[in-house]
Amino acid sequence: MNSIQNYINGEFVSSKNDECIDNFNPATNEKIATIPRSSSQDIQNAVDACNLSKSSWSKLSITERAEWLDKIADELEKRFEEISKLESIDTGKPISLSRNVDATRSVNNFRFFADLARNMENKKFEMKDAINNIVNKPVGIAGLITPWNLPLYLLSWKVAPALVMGNCIIAKPSELTPITANLLAEVIHKLGLPKGVFNLIHGYGNECGQALVSHPEINLISFTGGTKTGKIVAKTAAPMFKKISLELGGKNATIILKDADLNSHIDNIVRSSFLNQGQVCLCGSRILVHESIYSSFLELFKQSVSSMKIGDPLDENTQLGSLISNEHLEKVDNYVKLAIEEGGEILYGGQRPNFNNNFAEGAFYEPTIIVGLDYKSRTATEEIFGPVVTIHKFNEIEEAIQIANSTNYGLAASIWTQDATLGGDIAEKLDTGMVWINCWLHRDLRVPFGGVKNSGLGREGGLYSLNFFSELQNICTMND
Ligand code: NAD
């Protein structure tokens, strides 16, 4: 069992109150680690550490800071297999996913932002009699708060741009998945990054997370998590005029037009529904299908879903692992019960699989397909964040657009059609930050990532991240 500590001012330390929180492997329900139950005192110590180091860190050139990012990437790459395994054990996700997505992207995030920052050119605007030079200055102390579904992937997506733009960091990972954040602290410690530049505080969101957001000397909050928590974060940080970025929940539509090439795309549509047991903010949880292909789609989709292998997350062939916790499983199961009350029919799944082995107590849930629900029902409009999709028919394209736009969320959507022009026209009418046509989760790290409505505020990715993690200053100089 792993006794994880905070990382403050270059040292691994317990929380001031010495209290701990247990951490479990959700696939077996075994205790695997303890983490400090940190409080505002620990946040204060981390702020003090940042204050001691921020001047020297901000004075390094971008090239020097980018070299640190490359060193971190190299070291993470050496521990690739360990990261993959730890992420699977801590989250319950299949090892193939941990390797291909979590571990791979964590390394790539550091390399990508190192290259991008090195090659960033400051903008200049010339006037007849003067020149404007725009410079990116560090913001100061950055508070980074991350969820449990993609632990190191999402943490590195914030740490890399925050560091390279010259900020000091206080990171708070989810209390449910602390292990790879600790591994990142180990890597940073081993490499000898200047003390106090990167600090990691573990604990509950409403305790140390809230203390982080409300600390007056923390200038910026980058938050990824649920919409309800995002509201609390915004309410606390906005009156203090902190820079805030909020990446929140979604209820994404998958729109399947009558000319969609189902045979070619069915695997990707299934993947978009159930990747990471449906616990990806971008998963398509509402599938809107043209009525002329509804029956054939249902048959193909059900056949494909029923062949998915569910079980041991560390088995190479597993496609569906466990959910993050039994508590979350209960929430998911309650939505399935609600769907029945709302008039829905379970076409597939809707149960815990029966395991008579180590996984009997694990948070496993069958991939679940629900049909026959009103698109306005709670099941079809609230974020479930599990392996549950609802399927709805449409006739006119305008109807599909209207259904897609009918929730409070606006994160992402996918459109499946052989007519790319029509797909593009529909995409522009969707109230979402991102749309994929004939693909899903196909990521270019330079593009803006984020949502509208209750799915968030601001954009991450590429230069959008570098600008968020800096203060833009315009210097206007009169010509001689
Ligand atoms: P959550 O909101 O419960 O927790 C996220 C983080 O916030 C955790 O570290 C938690 O400890 C912390 N937190 C909780 N209360 C806090 C408070 N009062 N002040 C400060 N921090 C607090 O979310 P979760 O259950 O960990 O993650 C699932 C949610 O995240 C889903 O809604 C999902 O859609 C969303 N998500 C969004 C994106 C995106 O990019 N839009 C990506 C991944 C996950």
Coordinates of C-alpha atoms and ligand atoms in Angstrom, one line a residue:
M1 CA 0.0 0.0 0.0
N2 CA 1.2 3.4 -1.0
S3 CA 1.3 6.3 1.6
I4 CA 1.1 9.3 -0.7
Q5 CA 2.2 12.7 0.6
N6 CA 1.9 16.3 -0.5
Y7 CA 4.7 17.9 -2.5
I8 CA 5.5 21.4 -1.2
N9 CA 8.6 23.5 -1.8
G10 CA 10.6 20.5 -3.2
E11 CA 9.7 18.1 -0.3
F12 CA 7.2 15.3 0.2
V13 CA 5.3 16.2 3.4
S14 CA 2.2 15.1 5.3
S15 CA -0.7 17.4 5.7
K16 CA -0.5 19.8 8.7
N17 CA -3.4 18.0 10.5
D18 CA -1.8 14.5 9.8
E19 CA -5.2 13.2 8.6
C20 CA -5.6 10.8 5.7
I21 CA -8.1 9.7 3.1
D22 CA -8.2 6.1 1.8
N23 CA -7.8 5.5 -1.9
F24 CA -9.3 2.3 -3.6
N25 CA -8.9 0.3 -6.7
P26 CA -12.5 0.5 -8.0
A27 CA -12.3 -2.8 -9.9
T28 CA -11.6 -4.8 -6.7
N29 CA -12.7 -2.4 -4.0
E30 CA -9.2 -2.9 -2.4
K31 CA -7.5 -0.1 -0.5
I32 CA -4.4 0.8 -2.4
A33 CA -3.2 4.1 -0.9
T34 CA -3.8 6.8 1.5
I35 CA -3.5 10.5 0.7
P36 CA -3.3 13.5 3.0
R37 CA -6.5 15.2 3.9
S38 CA -5.1 18.7 3.3
S39 CA -6.6 21.9 4.5
S40 CA -6.1 25.7 4.1
Q41 CA -2.8 25.5 6.1
D42 CA -1.3 23.2 3.5
I43 CA -2.5 25.5 0.7
Q44 CA -0.9 28.4 2.6
N45 CA 2.5 26.5 2.8
A46 CA 2.3 25.9 -1.0
V47 CA 1.5 29.6 -1.6
D48 CA 4.5 30.6 0.5
A49 CA 6.7 28.2 -1.5
C50 CA 5.4 29.7 -4.8
N51 CA 6.1 33.2 -3.5
L52 CA 9.7 32.3 -2.8
S53 CA 10.4 30.8 -6.2
K54 CA 8.2 32.8 -8.6
S55 CA 10.6 35.6 -9.3
S56 CA 13.5 33.4 -10.4
W57 CA 11.3 31.0 -12.4
S58 CA 9.6 33.8 -14.3
K59 CA 13.0 35.3 -15.2
L60 CA 14.1 32.2 -17.1
S61 CA 13.6 32.4 -20.8
I62 CA 10.8 30.4 -22.5
T63 CA 13.5 28.3 -24.1
E64 CA 15.0 27.4 -20.7
R65 CA 11.6 26.5 -19.3
A66 CA 10.7 24.5 -22.4
E67 CA 13.8 22.4 -21.7
W68 CA 12.4 21.5 -18.3
L69 CA 9.2 20.3 -20.1
D70 CA 11.2 18.1 -22.4
K71 CA 13.1 16.6 -19.5
I72 CA 9.8 15.9 -17.7
A73 CA 8.4 14.2 -20.9
D74 CA 11.5 12.1 -21.3
E75 CA 11.3 10.9 -17.7
L76 CA 7.6 10.2 -18.0
E77 CA 8.3 8.2 -21.1
K78 CA 10.8 6.1 -19.3
R79 CA 8.0 5.3 -16.8
F80 CA 5.3 4.8 -19.5
E81 CA 4.4 1.2 -18.6
E82 CA 4.3 2.1 -14.9
I83 CA 2.0 5.1 -15.5
S84 CA -0.3 2.9 -17.6
K85 CA -0.6 0.2 -15.0
L86 CA -1.1 2.7 -12.1
E87 CA -3.7 4.6 -14.0
S88 CA -5.6 1.4 -14.7
I89 CA -5.4 0.3 -11.0
D90 CA -6.5 3.7 -9.7
T91 CA -9.4 4.3 -12.2
G92 CA -10.5 0.8 -13.2
K93 CA -9.9 1.6 -16.9
P94 CA -8.6 -1.0 -19.4
I95 CA -4.8 -1.1 -19.6
S96 CA -5.0 -0.7 -23.4
L97 CA -6.7 2.7 -22.9
S98 CA -4.3 3.7 -20.2
R99 CA -1.4 3.1 -22.6
N100 CA -2.9 4.5 -25.8
V101 CA -4.6 7.5 -24.3
D102 CA -3.5 8.4 -20.8
A103 CA 0.2 7.6 -20.8
T104 CA 0.8 8.6 -24.4
R105 CA -1.0 11.9 -24.1
S106 CA 0.7 12.8 -20.7
V107 CA 4.1 12.5 -22.4
N108 CA 2.9 14.3 -25.6
N109 CA 1.4 17.2 -23.6
F110 CA 4.8 18.2 -22.2
R111 CA 6.6 17.8 -25.6
F112 CA 3.8 19.7 -27.5
F113 CA 3.7 22.7 -25.2
A114 CA 7.6 22.8 -25.0
D115 CA 7.7 23.1 -28.9
L116 CA 4.8 25.4 -29.2
A117 CA 6.2 27.9 -26.6
R118 CA 9.7 27.8 -28.1
N119 CA 8.3 28.7 -31.5
M120 CA 5.8 31.3 -30.2
E121 CA 6.3 34.7 -31.8
N122 CA 5.1 37.8 -30.0
K123 CA 2.6 39.7 -32.0
K124 CA 3.4 43.2 -33.3
F125 CA 1.0 45.7 -34.8
E126 CA 2.6 48.6 -36.7
M127 CA 1.0 52.0 -36.9
K128 CA 2.1 54.9 -39.1
D129 CA 3.9 56.6 -36.2
A130 CA 4.4 53.8 -33.6
I131 CA 4.7 50.1 -33.0
N132 CA 2.7 47.9 -30.6
N133 CA 4.6 44.9 -29.1
I134 CA 2.5 42.3 -27.3
V135 CA 4.3 40.4 -24.6
N136 CA 3.1 37.3 -22.7
K137 CA 4.0 37.7 -19.0
P138 CA 3.5 35.1 -16.3
V139 CA 0.3 35.4 -14.3
G140 CA 1.8 34.4 -11.0
I141 CA 0.5 31.4 -9.0
A142 CA -1.7 29.0 -10.9
G143 CA -4.2 26.7 -9.1
L144 CA -4.9 23.6 -11.2
I145 CA -7.9 21.4 -10.3
T146 CA -8.5 18.1 -12.1
P147 CA -11.0 15.2 -12.1
W148 CA -10.7 11.5 -12.0
N149 CA -11.5 10.3 -15.5
L150 CA -8.2 11.1 -17.2
P151 CA -5.9 11.8 -14.2
L152 CA -2.4 12.5 -15.5
Y153 CA -3.6 13.3 -19.0
L154 CA -5.7 16.3 -17.8
L155 CA -3.2 17.3 -15.1
S156 CA -0.3 17.4 -17.7
W157 CA -2.6 19.4 -20.1
K158 CA -2.6 22.2 -17.5
V159 CA 0.9 21.8 -15.8
A160 CA 2.8 22.0 -19.1
P161 CA 1.5 25.3 -20.4
A162 CA 1.4 26.9 -16.9
L163 CA 5.0 26.0 -16.2
V164 CA 6.3 27.1 -19.6
M165 CA 4.7 30.5 -19.4
G166 CA 6.5 31.1 -16.1
N167 CA 3.9 30.5 -13.5
C168 CA 4.4 28.6 -10.2
I169 CA 1.8 25.8 -9.7
I170 CA -0.4 24.4 -6.9
A171 CA -2.1 21.3 -8.3
K172 CA -5.0 19.5 -6.7
P173 CA -5.9 16.2 -8.4
S174 CA -9.1 14.3 -7.7
E175 CA -9.0 12.6 -4.3
L176 CA -10.3 9.4 -6.1
T177 CA -7.2 9.2 -8.4
P178 CA -4.1 10.7 -6.8
I179 CA -1.5 8.1 -7.8
T180 CA -0.1 9.4 -11.1
A181 CA -0.1 13.0 -9.9
N182 CA 2.2 11.7 -7.2
L183 CA 4.3 10.0 -9.9
L184 CA 4.6 13.4 -11.7
A185 CA 5.8 15.0 -8.4
E186 CA 8.4 12.2 -8.1
V187 CA 9.6 12.8 -11.7
I188 CA 9.8 16.6 -11.0
H189 CA 11.6 15.9 -7.7
K190 CA 14.1 13.6 -9.4
L191 CA 14.8 16.1 -12.1
G192 CA 15.5 18.8 -9.6
L193 CA 13.0 21.4 -10.9
P194 CA 13.6 24.5 -8.7
K195 CA 11.9 24.2 -5.4
G196 CA 8.4 25.7 -5.0
V197 CA 7.7 25.9 -8.7
F198 CA 5.5 22.8 -8.7
N199 CA 3.5 21.9 -5.6
L200 CA 0.9 19.2 -5.3
I201 CA -1.8 19.1 -2.6
H202 CA -4.1 16.2 -2.0
G203 CA -7.5 16.2 -0.3
Y204 CA -11.2 16.7 -0.6
G205 CA -12.5 19.3 -3.1
N206 CA -14.7 21.1 -0.6
E207 CA -11.8 21.4 1.8
C208 CA -8.4 22.0 0.2
G209 CA -9.9 22.6 -3.3
Q210 CA -12.1 25.3 -1.9
A211 CA -9.1 26.8 0.0
L212 CA -7.1 26.8 -3.2
V213 CA -9.8 28.7 -5.2
S214 CA -10.4 31.2 -2.4
H215 CA -6.8 32.0 -1.6
P216 CA -6.2 35.7 -2.5
E217 CA -2.7 35.2 -3.7
I218 CA -3.5 32.5 -6.2
N219 CA -4.1 34.5 -9.4
L220 CA -5.5 31.9 -11.8
I221 CA -7.7 28.9 -11.5
S222 CA -7.9 26.2 -14.3
F223 CA -10.6 23.8 -13.4
T224 CA -11.8 20.6 -15.1
G225 CA -14.7 18.8 -13.4
G226 CA -18.5 18.7 -13.0
T227 CA -20.8 21.7 -13.8
K228 CA -22.1 21.8 -10.2
T229 CA -18.5 22.2 -8.9
G230 CA -17.7 24.6 -11.7
K231 CA -20.4 26.9 -10.4
I232 CA -19.0 27.0 -6.9
V233 CA -15.5 27.6 -8.3
A234 CA -16.8 30.5 -10.5
K235 CA -18.8 32.0 -7.6
T236 CA -15.7 32.0 -5.4
A237 CA -13.1 33.1 -7.9
A238 CA -15.0 35.6 -10.0
P239 CA -15.4 38.3 -7.4
M240 CA -11.7 38.2 -6.7
F241 CA -11.0 38.8 -10.5
K242 CA -8.9 35.7 -10.9
K243 CA -8.4 34.4 -14.4
I244 CA -10.7 31.4 -14.6
S245 CA -11.0 28.6 -17.1
L246 CA -13.8 26.0 -16.6
E247 CA -14.0 22.7 -18.5
L248 CA -17.2 21.2 -17.4
G249 CA -19.8 18.4 -18.1
G250 CA -21.5 17.5 -21.3
K251 CA -24.5 15.6 -22.8
N252 CA -23.1 15.2 -26.3
A253 CA -25.2 14.3 -29.3
T254 CA -24.1 11.8 -31.9
I255 CA -26.1 12.6 -35.1
I256 CA -26.4 9.8 -37.6
L257 CA -27.8 11.0 -41.0
K258 CA -29.6 8.7 -43.4
D259 CA -26.6 8.4 -45.7
A260 CA -24.1 7.5 -42.9
D261 CA -21.8 4.6 -43.8
L262 CA -22.7 2.6 -40.8
N263 CA -20.6 -0.5 -41.6
S264 CA -17.4 1.7 -41.7
H265 CA -18.2 3.8 -38.7
I266 CA -20.0 1.5 -36.3
D267 CA -16.9 0.8 -34.3
N268 CA -16.1 4.5 -33.9
I269 CA -19.7 5.2 -32.9
V270 CA -19.5 2.5 -30.2
R271 CA -16.2 3.9 -29.1
S272 CA -17.7 7.4 -28.8
S273 CA -20.4 6.0 -26.6
F274 CA -18.5 3.8 -24.2
L275 CA -14.8 4.8 -24.2
N276 CA -13.6 4.7 -20.6
Q277 CA -17.0 3.2 -19.6
G278 CA -18.6 6.4 -20.9
Q279 CA -16.6 8.4 -18.4
V280 CA -15.2 10.9 -21.0
C281 CA -16.7 14.3 -21.0
L282 CA -16.8 14.1 -24.8
C283 CA -18.7 10.7 -25.0
G284 CA -21.8 10.8 -27.1
S285 CA -24.6 9.8 -24.7
R286 CA -27.5 10.8 -26.9
I287 CA -27.6 9.1 -30.3
L288 CA -30.0 10.8 -32.8
V289 CA -30.7 8.5 -35.8
H290 CA -32.6 9.2 -39.0
E291 CA -35.8 7.2 -38.9
S292 CA -35.1 5.5 -42.2
I293 CA -32.1 3.7 -40.8
Y294 CA -33.2 3.5 -37.2
S295 CA -33.9 -0.3 -37.1
S296 CA -30.8 -1.2 -39.0
F297 CA -28.7 1.0 -36.8
L298 CA -30.2 -0.5 -33.6
E299 CA -29.4 -4.0 -34.7
L300 CA -25.8 -3.2 -35.7
F301 CA -25.1 -1.1 -32.7
K302 CA -26.6 -3.7 -30.3
Q303 CA -24.6 -6.4 -31.9
S304 CA -21.4 -4.5 -31.6
V305 CA -22.0 -3.4 -28.0
S306 CA -22.9 -6.9 -26.9
S307 CA -19.5 -8.2 -28.2
M308 CA -17.5 -5.8 -25.9
K309 CA -15.3 -7.6 -23.4
I310 CA -15.9 -6.3 -19.8
G311 CA -13.7 -7.3 -16.9
D312 CA -10.2 -7.3 -15.6
P313 CA -8.8 -3.8 -16.4
L314 CA -5.2 -5.3 -16.6
D315 CA -6.2 -7.8 -19.2
E316 CA -4.9 -6.7 -22.6
N317 CA -8.2 -7.7 -24.3
T318 CA -10.6 -5.9 -21.9
Q319 CA -12.6 -3.2 -23.6
L320 CA -14.7 -2.1 -20.6
G321 CA -13.3 -1.8 -17.1
S322 CA -14.9 -0.7 -13.9
L323 CA -16.5 2.7 -13.2
I324 CA -14.7 5.0 -10.8
S325 CA -16.5 3.9 -7.6
N326 CA -19.5 2.0 -6.3
E327 CA -21.0 5.3 -5.3
H328 CA -20.8 6.5 -8.9
L329 CA -22.2 3.2 -10.1
E330 CA -25.2 3.7 -7.9
K331 CA -25.8 7.1 -9.5
V332 CA -25.5 5.5 -13.0
D333 CA -27.9 2.7 -12.0
N334 CA -30.4 5.2 -10.5
Y335 CA -30.5 6.9 -13.9
V336 CA -31.3 3.6 -15.6
K337 CA -34.1 3.1 -13.1
L338 CA -35.3 6.6 -13.8
A339 CA -35.2 5.8 -17.6
I340 CA -37.7 3.0 -17.0
E341 CA -39.9 5.3 -14.9
E342 CA -39.8 7.8 -17.7
G343 CA -41.0 5.2 -20.2
G344 CA -37.7 4.0 -21.7
E345 CA -36.9 0.5 -22.7
I346 CA -33.6 -1.1 -22.0
L347 CA -32.4 -2.6 -25.2
Y348 CA -29.2 -3.9 -23.8
G349 CA -27.4 -3.9 -20.4
G350 CA -28.8 -2.1 -17.4
Q351 CA -27.2 -4.4 -14.9
R352 CA -24.0 -5.1 -13.0
P353 CA -22.2 -8.1 -14.5
N354 CA -21.9 -11.2 -12.3
F355 CA -18.3 -11.8 -11.4
N356 CA -17.4 -14.6 -9.0
N357 CA -13.7 -13.6 -8.7
N358 CA -11.6 -10.7 -7.4
F359 CA -13.9 -8.3 -9.2
A360 CA -17.2 -9.3 -7.5
E361 CA -17.1 -6.1 -5.4
G362 CA -15.9 -4.0 -8.3
A363 CA -17.8 -1.1 -9.8
F364 CA -18.6 -2.8 -13.1
Y365 CA -21.7 -1.9 -15.1
E366 CA -22.8 -3.3 -18.5
P367 CA -22.8 -1.0 -21.5
T368 CA -26.5 0.1 -21.6
I369 CA -28.7 1.1 -24.5
I370 CA -32.0 2.8 -23.8
V371 CA -34.6 3.5 -26.4
G372 CA -38.1 5.0 -26.4
L373 CA -37.4 8.0 -24.2
D374 CA -38.6 11.6 -24.9
Y375 CA -35.6 13.6 -25.8
K376 CA -36.6 16.1 -23.1
S377 CA -36.6 13.4 -20.4
R378 CA -34.2 13.8 -17.5
T379 CA -32.3 10.7 -18.6
A380 CA -31.8 12.2 -22.0
T381 CA -30.8 15.6 -20.8
E382 CA -28.8 15.2 -17.6
E383 CA -25.1 14.1 -17.6
I384 CA -24.9 10.5 -16.4
F385 CA -21.1 10.1 -17.1
G386 CA -21.3 6.3 -17.3
P387 CA -21.8 3.5 -19.9
V388 CA -25.4 4.6 -20.8
V389 CA -26.7 5.9 -24.1
T390 CA -30.2 6.9 -25.1
I391 CA -31.2 6.6 -28.8
H392 CA -33.8 8.9 -30.4
K393 CA -35.3 9.1 -33.9
F394 CA -35.5 12.1 -36.1
N395 CA -37.0 12.8 -39.5
E396 CA -35.9 16.3 -40.7
I397 CA -32.4 17.6 -40.2
E398 CA -33.7 20.7 -38.4
E399 CA -35.3 18.4 -35.9
A400 CA -32.0 16.7 -35.2
I401 CA -30.3 20.1 -34.7
Q402 CA -33.1 21.2 -32.4
I403 CA -32.8 18.0 -30.3
A404 CA -29.1 18.3 -30.2
N405 CA -29.3 21.9 -28.9
S406 CA -32.0 21.2 -26.4
T407 CA -29.9 20.5 -23.3
N408 CA -28.1 23.0 -21.0
Y409 CA -24.8 21.6 -22.1
G410 CA -22.8 22.5 -25.1
L411 CA -19.5 20.6 -25.1
A412 CA -19.2 18.5 -28.2
A413 CA -21.1 16.6 -30.9
S414 CA -20.4 14.2 -33.7
I415 CA -22.1 13.9 -37.1
W416 CA -22.0 10.8 -39.3
T417 CA -22.7 11.4 -43.1
Q418 CA -21.2 10.8 -46.5
D419 CA -22.0 14.5 -47.3
A420 CA -19.2 16.5 -45.7
T421 CA -20.7 19.8 -46.9
L422 CA -24.0 19.0 -45.2
G423 CA -22.1 17.8 -42.1
G424 CA -20.3 21.2 -42.0
D425 CA -23.5 23.1 -42.3
I426 CA -25.1 21.2 -39.5
A427 CA -22.0 21.6 -37.3
E428 CA -22.2 25.4 -37.5
K429 CA -25.8 25.2 -36.2
L430 CA -24.9 23.2 -33.1
D431 CA -24.4 25.1 -29.9
T432 CA -21.2 23.3 -28.9
G433 CA -17.5 24.1 -28.7
M434 CA -16.4 21.2 -30.7
V435 CA -17.9 19.0 -33.5
W436 CA -16.4 15.9 -35.2
I437 CA -17.6 14.8 -38.6
N438 CA -17.1 11.1 -39.4
C439 CA -14.7 10.8 -36.5
W440 CA -14.6 11.3 -32.7
L441 CA -11.9 12.4 -30.3
H442 CA -9.6 12.9 -33.2
R443 CA -7.3 15.4 -31.5
D444 CA -4.9 18.0 -32.8
L445 CA -3.4 19.7 -29.7
R446 CA -3.3 23.1 -31.4
V447 CA -7.1 23.5 -31.7
P448 CA -9.4 25.2 -29.2
F449 CA -10.9 22.7 -26.7
G450 CA -13.9 23.7 -24.5
G451 CA -17.6 24.1 -24.4
V452 CA -20.4 26.6 -24.3
K453 CA -23.5 27.0 -22.0
N454 CA -23.1 24.8 -18.9
S455 CA -20.1 23.0 -20.3
G456 CA -17.7 25.7 -19.5
L457 CA -15.9 29.0 -19.9
G458 CA -12.8 29.6 -22.0
R459 CA -10.7 27.4 -24.2
E460 CA -7.7 25.2 -23.6
G461 CA -5.3 23.9 -26.3
G462 CA -2.4 25.3 -28.3
L463 CA -2.0 29.0 -28.1
Y464 CA -5.3 29.3 -26.3
S465 CA -3.6 27.6 -23.3
L466 CA -0.4 29.7 -23.6
N467 CA -2.5 32.9 -23.6
F468 CA -4.6 31.8 -20.7
F469 CA -1.6 31.0 -18.6
S470 CA -0.1 34.5 -19.3
E471 CA -1.0 38.1 -19.0
L472 CA -0.9 39.9 -22.3
Q473 CA 0.7 43.3 -22.1
N474 CA 0.8 45.7 -25.0
I475 CA 3.8 48.1 -25.2
C476 CA 3.2 50.9 -27.7
T477 CA 6.4 52.8 -28.7
M478 CA 6.4 56.0 -30.7
N479 CA 8.7 56.1 -33.7
D480 CA 11.7 58.4 -33.5
Ligands
NAD1 P1 -15.9 17.1 -9.6 O1 -16.4 18.4 -10.0 O2 -16.6 16.3 -8.6 O3 -14.4 17.2 -9.1 C1 -13.4 17.8 -9.9 C2 -12.3 18.3 -9.0 O4 -12.8 19.4 -8.3 C3 -11.7 17.3 -8.0 O5 -10.4 17.4 -7.9 C4 -12.5 17.7 -6.8 O6 -11.8 17.3 -5.6 C5 -12.5 19.2 -6.9 N1 -13.5 19.9 -6.2 C6 -14.7 19.4 -5.7 N2 -15.4 20.4 -5.0 C7 -14.6 21.5 -5.1 C8 -14.7 22.8 -4.6 N3 -15.8 23.2 -3.9 N4 -13.7 23.7 -4.8 C9 -12.7 23.4 -5.6 N5 -12.5 22.1 -6.0 C10 -13.4 21.2 -5.8 O7 -15.8 16.2 -11.0 P2 -15.4 14.7 -11.1 O8 -16.5 13.9 -10.6 O9 -14.0 14.5 -10.5 O10 -15.3 14.6 -12.7 C11 -16.3 14.3 -13.5 C12 -16.8 15.6 -14.2 O11 -15.8 16.2 -14.9 C13 -17.9 15.3 -15.3 O12 -18.9 16.2 -15.2 C14 -17.1 15.5 -16.6 O13 -18.0 15.8 -17.7 C15 -16.2 16.6 -16.2 N6 -15.1 16.6 -17.1 C16 -15.0 17.6 -18.0 C17 -13.9 17.7 -18.9 C18 -13.9 18.8 -19.9 O14 -12.8 19.0 -20.5 N7 -14.9 19.6 -20.2 C19 -12.9 16.7 -18.9 C20 -13.1 15.7 -18.0 C21 -14.1 15.6 -17.1

